Amino acid sequence: PPDGAGPRMAPRCPTDRSPVPRRPAPAAELLAQSGAMADEMGNAFQQAWQHIAFGSAKADAGELVDAATELRTGIGIACRVGDPAVEIWGCSCWALVELFRGNVAELRAIADGMDRPGRPLGEAGAGGPDAPRLIAADLDQAAAAFGPLGELLLTSNDPPDGARMILLGATLALRAGDHAEARAVAERSLAGCEQLGSALTGACQVFLARLDRHDGAAAEQQAHAGLAEITDAGLWAEIPDALELLGGFAIDSGSYAEGTRLLAAAAALHERMGQRCWLAAEVERDRARATAELGDDFPRIAAEGQRLDGPAAVAYARPAPRQRRPPAFDSCPPHPTELRGGLTAARRPSQPTTGA
């Protein structure tokens, strides 16, 4: 009900409770309509929900700083009016955003804010502070902590972020070198996304393609399918990882200039979003291989990739029979690797990584 008023029901946006199947642009339009209703009614409960939903949609679009601001505002309102369900949801979303940004220490503050003996969050939130504290204490040893937190969200009021949290746990398992655990966890996230009909299925496909990178063309095709799905949904926060992987496939196949541009475009997107690259060691290995082949041309070619915005980088990554160089740089002489084996027309299928 509105503050101090009778039992009038809060308006609910058609995207309630989260923008499933995770398409932030249409969700934002509907949330704006619902938010105007909440503001007109002076309904603080709904306003808290609105800010958190806006924050979630902004995170999907890669607007991580704005997402954190919206989430903190919504959590503050939820604390004030005593809405534990919305507060738990908001804190979980905020923790995920800060992890995307690489602000692991911020998770301690989130946990401390939830851990209030005088104002408990109920049974659902009883273990809420434990996982963020464990992750903040030792990130590389905390992959297992993402599972319970992700499952809580997956089976409650924010399934898409639950699937995303589980997938982040798979990423940490891969960082630690545990490929079997990474695959098992990623497949759990994929199953949840498929059940939801969520476009985050694409992010899971990209991750599983990374695990199967030695399979060459089949894995690359899966990565392209994943990139197409998340691009169609407008999930820009997921796109840099896909571009990095496709850059790695290009380098595996000998198209070092193409791979360099994709890696550089992904790095630029990470930077513009304020997003951490969680698999930086793998990316750096690919970049080193390309640098060794391109020599003095590497800085120029990398600069071409850095100047690609998100849509241009995605278009460049598509596996179509076309010029493999961004049109904006046609005046620059191609590197010899772009002329090798007909790569300027259509890059040959990737082969397994050898040597480095």
Short mmCIF file of C-alpha atoms in Angstrom, two decimals:
data_model
loop_
_atom_site.label_atom_id
_atom_site.label_comp_id
_atom_site.label_asym_id
_atom_site.label_seq_id
_atom_site.Cartn_x
_atom_site.Cartn_y
_atom_site.Cartn_z
CA PRO A 1 0.00 0.00 0.00
CA PRO A 2 1.06 3.65 -0.40
CA ASP A 3 2.79 5.15 2.63
CA GLY A 4 0.21 5.85 5.33
CA ALA A 5 -2.69 4.79 3.12
CA GLY A 6 -5.09 1.89 2.95
CA PRO A 7 -4.79 -1.47 1.23
CA ARG A 8 -4.43 -0.22 -2.33
CA MET A 9 -2.37 -2.68 -4.37
CA ALA A 10 0.95 -1.67 -5.90
CA PRO A 11 1.03 -1.58 -9.70
CA ARG A 12 3.02 -4.34 -11.29
CA CYS A 13 4.94 -3.98 -14.49
CA PRO A 14 4.38 -6.69 -17.14
CA THR A 15 8.08 -7.58 -16.70
CA ASP A 16 7.47 -8.56 -13.06
CA ARG A 17 9.64 -9.66 -11.40
CA SER A 18 12.61 -9.44 -13.65
CA PRO A 19 12.96 -8.73 -17.38
CA VAL A 20 12.61 -12.33 -18.60
CA PRO A 21 13.60 -13.39 -21.23
CA ARG A 22 16.14 -10.71 -20.38
CA ARG A 23 15.63 -8.03 -22.99
CA PRO A 24 16.50 -4.74 -21.28
CA ALA A 25 15.29 -2.30 -23.96
CA PRO A 26 11.58 -3.29 -23.94
CA ALA A 27 11.80 -3.89 -20.19
CA ALA A 28 12.98 -0.30 -19.66
CA GLU A 29 10.00 1.06 -21.60
CA LEU A 30 7.53 -0.92 -19.50
CA LEU A 31 9.36 -0.08 -16.29
CA ALA A 32 9.10 3.62 -17.12
CA GLN A 33 5.32 3.28 -17.38
CA SER A 34 5.09 1.32 -14.15
CA GLY A 35 7.47 3.74 -12.40
CA ALA A 36 5.30 6.70 -13.31
CA MET A 37 2.33 4.92 -11.74
CA ALA A 38 4.28 4.20 -8.55
CA ASP A 39 5.45 7.82 -8.30
CA GLU A 40 1.93 9.12 -8.85
CA MET A 41 0.62 6.88 -6.07
CA GLY A 42 3.54 7.65 -3.75
CA ASN A 43 3.96 3.91 -3.27
CA ALA A 44 7.36 3.39 -1.64
CA PHE A 45 7.16 -0.41 -1.85
CA GLN A 46 6.73 -0.25 -5.60
CA GLN A 47 9.33 2.51 -5.96
CA ALA A 48 11.90 0.26 -4.32
CA TRP A 49 11.04 -2.50 -6.76
CA GLN A 50 11.23 -0.08 -9.69
CA HIS A 51 14.72 1.16 -8.84
CA ILE A 52 16.02 -2.38 -8.50
CA ALA A 53 14.38 -3.49 -11.75
CA PHE A 54 15.83 -0.45 -13.52
CA GLY A 55 19.24 -1.31 -12.05
CA SER A 56 18.98 -4.87 -13.30
CA ALA A 57 18.05 -3.71 -16.81
CA LYS A 58 20.93 -1.20 -16.85
CA ALA A 59 23.35 -3.93 -15.79
CA ASP A 60 22.17 -6.06 -18.72
CA ALA A 61 22.91 -3.18 -21.05
CA GLY A 62 26.42 -2.78 -19.64
CA GLU A 63 25.64 0.49 -17.81
CA LEU A 64 27.20 -0.79 -14.61
CA VAL A 65 27.80 2.50 -12.77
CA ASP A 66 24.20 3.62 -13.31
CA ALA A 67 23.01 0.13 -12.37
CA ALA A 68 24.79 0.30 -9.01
CA THR A 69 23.24 3.71 -8.29
CA GLU A 70 19.71 2.48 -9.05
CA LEU A 71 20.21 -0.65 -6.97
CA ARG A 72 21.52 1.23 -3.93
CA THR A 73 18.54 3.59 -4.12
CA GLY A 74 16.06 0.73 -4.31
CA ILE A 75 17.73 -1.16 -1.46
CA GLY A 76 17.63 1.98 0.70
CA ILE A 77 13.88 2.38 0.14
CA ALA A 78 13.26 -1.32 0.79
CA CYS A 79 15.15 -1.06 4.10
CA ARG A 80 13.13 2.00 5.11
CA VAL A 81 9.72 0.47 4.41
CA GLY A 82 10.64 -3.02 5.62
CA ASP A 83 10.36 -5.09 2.43
CA PRO A 84 12.85 -7.95 2.95
CA ALA A 85 12.05 -9.76 -0.32
CA VAL A 86 12.89 -6.72 -2.42
CA GLU A 87 15.93 -5.94 -0.28
CA ILE A 88 17.34 -9.47 -0.75
CA TRP A 89 16.73 -9.23 -4.49
CA GLY A 90 18.39 -5.83 -4.68
CA CYS A 91 21.42 -6.88 -2.65
CA SER A 92 21.91 -9.95 -4.82
CA CYS A 93 21.74 -7.86 -7.99
CA TRP A 94 24.11 -5.28 -6.52
CA ALA A 95 26.61 -7.99 -5.55
CA LEU A 96 26.55 -9.29 -9.12
CA VAL A 97 27.10 -5.81 -10.57
CA GLU A 98 30.07 -5.19 -8.26
CA LEU A 99 31.53 -8.55 -9.29
CA PHE A 100 31.19 -7.56 -12.94
CA ARG A 101 33.05 -4.36 -12.08
CA GLY A 102 35.73 -6.27 -10.16
CA ASN A 103 34.86 -4.50 -6.90
CA VAL A 104 35.10 -7.63 -4.78
CA ALA A 105 35.69 -5.69 -1.54
CA GLU A 106 32.29 -4.01 -1.99
CA LEU A 107 30.65 -7.36 -1.23
CA ARG A 108 31.63 -6.98 2.42
CA ALA A 109 29.65 -3.75 2.65
CA ILE A 110 26.66 -5.43 1.00
CA ALA A 111 26.85 -8.31 3.47
CA ASP A 112 27.17 -5.96 6.45
CA GLY A 113 24.11 -4.05 5.30
CA MET A 114 22.06 -7.26 5.17
CA ASP A 115 23.30 -8.56 8.53
CA ARG A 116 21.14 -6.58 10.98
CA PRO A 117 20.24 -8.52 14.14
CA GLY A 118 17.57 -6.02 15.03
CA ARG A 119 15.91 -6.24 11.62
CA PRO A 120 16.32 -9.80 10.32
CA LEU A 121 15.52 -10.58 6.69
CA GLY A 122 13.66 -13.78 7.51
CA GLU A 123 14.42 -17.36 6.57
CA ALA A 124 15.13 -16.56 2.90
CA GLY A 125 17.77 -14.01 3.84
CA ALA A 126 19.26 -15.83 6.82
CA GLY A 127 22.30 -16.99 4.88
CA GLY A 128 22.39 -13.98 2.57
CA PRO A 129 25.51 -12.32 4.04
CA ASP A 130 27.55 -15.53 4.16
CA ALA A 131 28.24 -15.98 0.44
CA PRO A 132 29.29 -12.35 -0.26
CA ARG A 133 31.68 -12.44 2.71
CA LEU A 134 33.22 -15.72 1.60
CA ILE A 135 33.68 -14.40 -1.94
CA ALA A 136 35.20 -11.14 -0.69
CA ALA A 137 37.59 -13.01 1.61
CA ASP A 138 39.15 -15.20 -1.10
CA LEU A 139 37.68 -14.87 -4.56
CA ASP A 140 39.72 -17.58 -6.27
CA GLN A 141 38.78 -20.14 -3.61
CA ALA A 142 35.11 -19.16 -3.51
CA ALA A 143 33.72 -20.66 -6.72
CA ALA A 144 31.48 -22.99 -4.70
CA ALA A 145 29.94 -20.03 -2.86
CA PHE A 146 28.29 -18.80 -6.04
CA GLY A 147 26.20 -21.95 -6.32
CA PRO A 148 23.95 -21.54 -3.25
CA LEU A 149 23.49 -17.82 -3.89
CA GLY A 150 22.70 -18.47 -7.54
CA GLU A 151 20.29 -21.27 -6.68
CA LEU A 152 18.49 -18.98 -4.20
CA LEU A 153 17.90 -16.44 -6.95
CA LEU A 154 17.17 -19.06 -9.60
CA THR A 155 14.35 -20.56 -7.53
CA SER A 156 12.95 -17.31 -6.15
CA ASN A 157 12.32 -13.81 -7.43
CA ASP A 158 15.24 -13.30 -9.84
CA PRO A 159 15.94 -16.48 -11.84
CA PRO A 160 17.99 -14.79 -14.61
CA ASP A 161 20.48 -13.27 -12.17
CA GLY A 162 20.60 -16.62 -10.41
CA ALA A 163 21.66 -18.29 -13.65
CA ARG A 164 24.19 -15.53 -14.20
CA MET A 165 25.60 -15.95 -10.68
CA ILE A 166 25.98 -19.69 -11.25
CA LEU A 167 27.75 -19.02 -14.55
CA LEU A 168 30.16 -16.66 -12.79
CA GLY A 169 30.97 -19.53 -10.43
CA ALA A 170 31.78 -21.62 -13.49
CA THR A 171 34.10 -18.86 -14.69
CA LEU A 172 35.98 -18.89 -11.40
CA ALA A 173 36.27 -22.68 -11.56
CA LEU A 174 37.81 -22.31 -15.02
CA ARG A 175 40.23 -19.66 -13.70
CA ALA A 176 41.28 -22.19 -11.08
CA GLY A 177 41.89 -24.80 -13.80
CA ASP A 178 38.97 -27.08 -12.84
CA HIS A 179 37.45 -27.68 -16.27
CA ALA A 180 35.17 -30.51 -15.11
CA GLU A 181 33.60 -28.37 -12.38
CA ALA A 182 33.34 -25.40 -14.74
CA ARG A 183 31.42 -27.53 -17.25
CA ALA A 184 29.07 -29.02 -14.66
CA VAL A 185 28.24 -25.60 -13.21
CA ALA A 186 27.80 -23.98 -16.64
CA GLU A 187 25.45 -26.74 -17.72
CA ARG A 188 23.36 -26.09 -14.59
CA SER A 189 23.13 -22.43 -15.57
CA LEU A 190 22.25 -23.39 -19.15
CA ALA A 191 19.45 -25.67 -17.93
CA GLY A 192 18.01 -22.85 -15.83
CA CYS A 193 18.19 -20.40 -18.73
CA GLU A 194 16.55 -22.82 -21.14
CA GLN A 195 13.75 -23.47 -18.66
CA LEU A 196 13.18 -19.71 -18.36
CA GLY A 197 13.42 -19.07 -22.07
CA SER A 198 16.11 -16.54 -21.17
CA ALA A 199 18.48 -15.00 -23.70
CA LEU A 200 21.24 -15.67 -21.16
CA THR A 201 21.26 -19.11 -22.78
CA GLY A 202 23.58 -17.40 -25.26
CA ALA A 203 26.08 -16.50 -22.54
CA CYS A 204 26.10 -20.14 -21.40
CA GLN A 205 26.70 -21.29 -24.98
CA VAL A 206 29.67 -18.95 -25.28
CA PHE A 207 31.15 -20.25 -22.04
CA LEU A 208 30.73 -23.90 -23.03
CA ALA A 209 32.28 -23.11 -26.42
CA ARG A 210 35.28 -21.73 -24.54
CA LEU A 211 35.64 -25.05 -22.73
CA ASP A 212 35.45 -26.86 -26.08
CA ARG A 213 37.78 -24.51 -27.92
CA HIS A 214 40.02 -27.43 -28.93
CA ASP A 215 37.11 -28.73 -31.04
CA GLY A 216 37.70 -25.89 -33.48
CA ALA A 217 34.92 -25.15 -35.96
CA ALA A 218 32.11 -26.82 -33.97
CA ALA A 219 32.89 -24.82 -30.85
CA GLU A 220 33.30 -21.62 -32.87
CA GLN A 221 29.86 -22.15 -34.40
CA GLN A 222 28.41 -22.52 -30.92
CA ALA A 223 30.11 -19.29 -29.83
CA HIS A 224 28.64 -17.45 -32.82
CA ALA A 225 25.17 -18.77 -31.95
CA GLY A 226 25.58 -17.55 -28.38
CA LEU A 227 26.78 -14.12 -29.50
CA ALA A 228 23.79 -13.80 -31.85
CA GLU A 229 21.36 -14.56 -29.04
CA ILE A 230 22.77 -12.12 -26.51
CA THR A 231 23.16 -9.42 -29.17
CA ASP A 232 19.54 -9.81 -30.28
CA ALA A 233 18.47 -9.42 -26.64
CA GLY A 234 20.66 -6.36 -26.07
CA LEU A 235 22.69 -8.03 -23.32
CA TRP A 236 25.79 -5.91 -23.87
CA ALA A 237 27.34 -6.87 -20.54
CA GLU A 238 27.84 -10.39 -21.94
CA ILE A 239 29.28 -9.41 -25.32
CA PRO A 240 32.96 -8.66 -24.49
CA ASP A 241 33.53 -12.26 -23.36
CA ALA A 242 32.09 -13.56 -26.64
CA LEU A 243 34.26 -11.21 -28.70
CA GLU A 244 37.35 -12.33 -26.79
CA LEU A 245 36.60 -15.97 -27.46
CA LEU A 246 35.95 -15.36 -31.16
CA GLY A 247 39.18 -13.39 -31.31
CA GLY A 248 40.92 -16.46 -29.89
CA PHE A 249 39.33 -18.68 -32.54
CA ALA A 250 40.54 -16.29 -35.24
CA ILE A 251 44.08 -16.45 -33.89
CA ASP A 252 43.87 -20.25 -33.71
CA SER A 253 43.05 -20.30 -37.44
CA GLY A 254 45.93 -17.98 -38.37
CA SER A 255 43.88 -14.80 -38.84
CA TYR A 256 45.99 -12.79 -36.41
CA ALA A 257 44.84 -9.36 -37.55
CA GLU A 258 41.18 -10.29 -37.21
CA GLY A 259 41.77 -11.82 -33.80
CA THR A 260 43.70 -8.76 -32.65
CA ARG A 261 40.86 -6.44 -33.65
CA LEU A 262 38.30 -8.53 -31.80
CA LEU A 263 40.44 -8.73 -28.66
CA ALA A 264 41.01 -4.97 -28.78
CA ALA A 265 37.31 -4.27 -29.33
CA ALA A 266 36.44 -6.46 -26.35
CA ALA A 267 39.01 -4.72 -24.15
CA ALA A 268 37.60 -1.33 -25.15
CA LEU A 269 34.07 -2.48 -24.27
CA HIS A 270 35.25 -3.77 -20.90
CA GLU A 271 36.83 -0.38 -20.22
CA ARG A 272 33.81 1.65 -21.33
CA MET A 273 31.50 -0.44 -19.16
CA GLY A 274 33.86 -0.43 -16.18
CA GLN A 275 33.82 -4.21 -16.39
CA ARG A 276 36.46 -6.68 -15.27
CA CYS A 277 37.81 -9.33 -17.63
CA TRP A 278 37.68 -12.49 -15.51
CA LEU A 279 39.68 -14.62 -17.94
CA ALA A 280 42.46 -12.11 -18.57
CA ALA A 281 45.22 -14.74 -18.50
CA GLU A 282 43.65 -16.61 -21.44
CA VAL A 283 43.13 -13.37 -23.35
CA GLU A 284 46.72 -12.31 -22.73
CA ARG A 285 48.02 -15.61 -24.13
CA ASP A 286 46.06 -15.03 -27.32
CA ARG A 287 47.24 -11.43 -27.53
CA ALA A 288 50.86 -12.54 -27.13
CA ARG A 289 50.53 -15.02 -29.99
CA ALA A 290 49.08 -12.32 -32.24
CA THR A 291 51.78 -9.83 -31.23
CA ALA A 292 54.50 -12.30 -32.14
CA GLU A 293 53.01 -12.76 -35.63
CA LEU A 294 52.07 -9.15 -36.38
CA GLY A 295 55.22 -7.52 -35.04
CA ASP A 296 55.33 -3.77 -35.60
CA ASP A 297 51.86 -3.80 -37.17
CA PHE A 298 50.22 -4.96 -33.95
CA PRO A 299 49.63 -1.47 -32.42
CA ARG A 300 47.98 -0.14 -35.59
CA ILE A 301 45.73 -3.17 -35.98
CA ALA A 302 44.79 -3.15 -32.28
CA ALA A 303 43.90 0.54 -32.55
CA GLU A 304 41.50 -0.34 -35.38
CA GLY A 305 39.71 -2.76 -33.08
CA GLN A 306 39.62 -0.29 -30.20
CA ARG A 307 37.77 2.21 -32.37
CA LEU A 308 34.93 -0.24 -33.08
CA ASP A 309 31.84 0.36 -30.96
CA GLY A 310 29.76 -2.57 -29.72
CA PRO A 311 27.47 -3.03 -32.75
CA ALA A 312 30.37 -2.60 -35.19
CA ALA A 313 32.47 -5.15 -33.31
CA VAL A 314 29.61 -7.67 -33.32
CA ALA A 315 29.05 -7.12 -37.04
CA TYR A 316 32.75 -7.64 -37.68
CA ALA A 317 32.72 -10.89 -35.70
CA ARG A 318 29.90 -12.44 -37.71
CA PRO A 319 30.93 -15.48 -39.80
CA ALA A 320 29.87 -14.20 -43.21
CA PRO A 321 31.63 -14.26 -46.61
CA ARG A 322 32.90 -10.71 -46.47
CA GLN A 323 35.90 -8.49 -46.12
CA ARG A 324 37.43 -9.32 -42.75
CA ARG A 325 38.60 -5.75 -42.14
CA PRO A 326 36.35 -3.00 -40.72
CA PRO A 327 35.21 -0.75 -43.61
CA ALA A 328 36.49 2.30 -41.75
CA PHE A 329 40.04 1.01 -42.20
CA ASP A 330 39.93 -0.04 -45.85
CA SER A 331 42.44 2.69 -46.66
CA CYS A 332 45.05 0.99 -44.46
CA PRO A 333 47.18 -1.68 -46.12
CA PRO A 334 46.14 -5.19 -45.02
CA HIS A 335 48.56 -7.25 -43.04
CA PRO A 336 49.91 -10.31 -44.90
CA THR A 337 48.01 -12.65 -42.55
CA GLU A 338 44.76 -11.18 -43.91
CA LEU A 339 45.70 -12.36 -47.38
CA ARG A 340 46.72 -15.84 -46.29
CA GLY A 341 44.49 -18.62 -47.57
CA GLY A 342 41.71 -16.30 -48.77
CA LEU A 343 41.06 -14.86 -45.33
CA THR A 344 39.87 -11.53 -46.75
CA ALA A 345 36.93 -13.28 -48.36
CA ALA A 346 35.93 -15.74 -45.66
CA ARG A 347 38.10 -17.02 -42.86
CA ARG A 348 38.70 -20.75 -42.96
CA PRO A 349 37.33 -22.85 -40.08
CA SER A 350 39.31 -22.62 -36.88
CA GLN A 351 41.75 -25.37 -35.99
CA PRO A 352 42.77 -26.51 -32.50
CA THR A 353 45.36 -24.40 -30.77
CA THR A 354 48.86 -25.83 -31.12
CA GLY A 355 52.14 -24.90 -29.59
CA ALA A 356 51.71 -21.75 -27.46
#
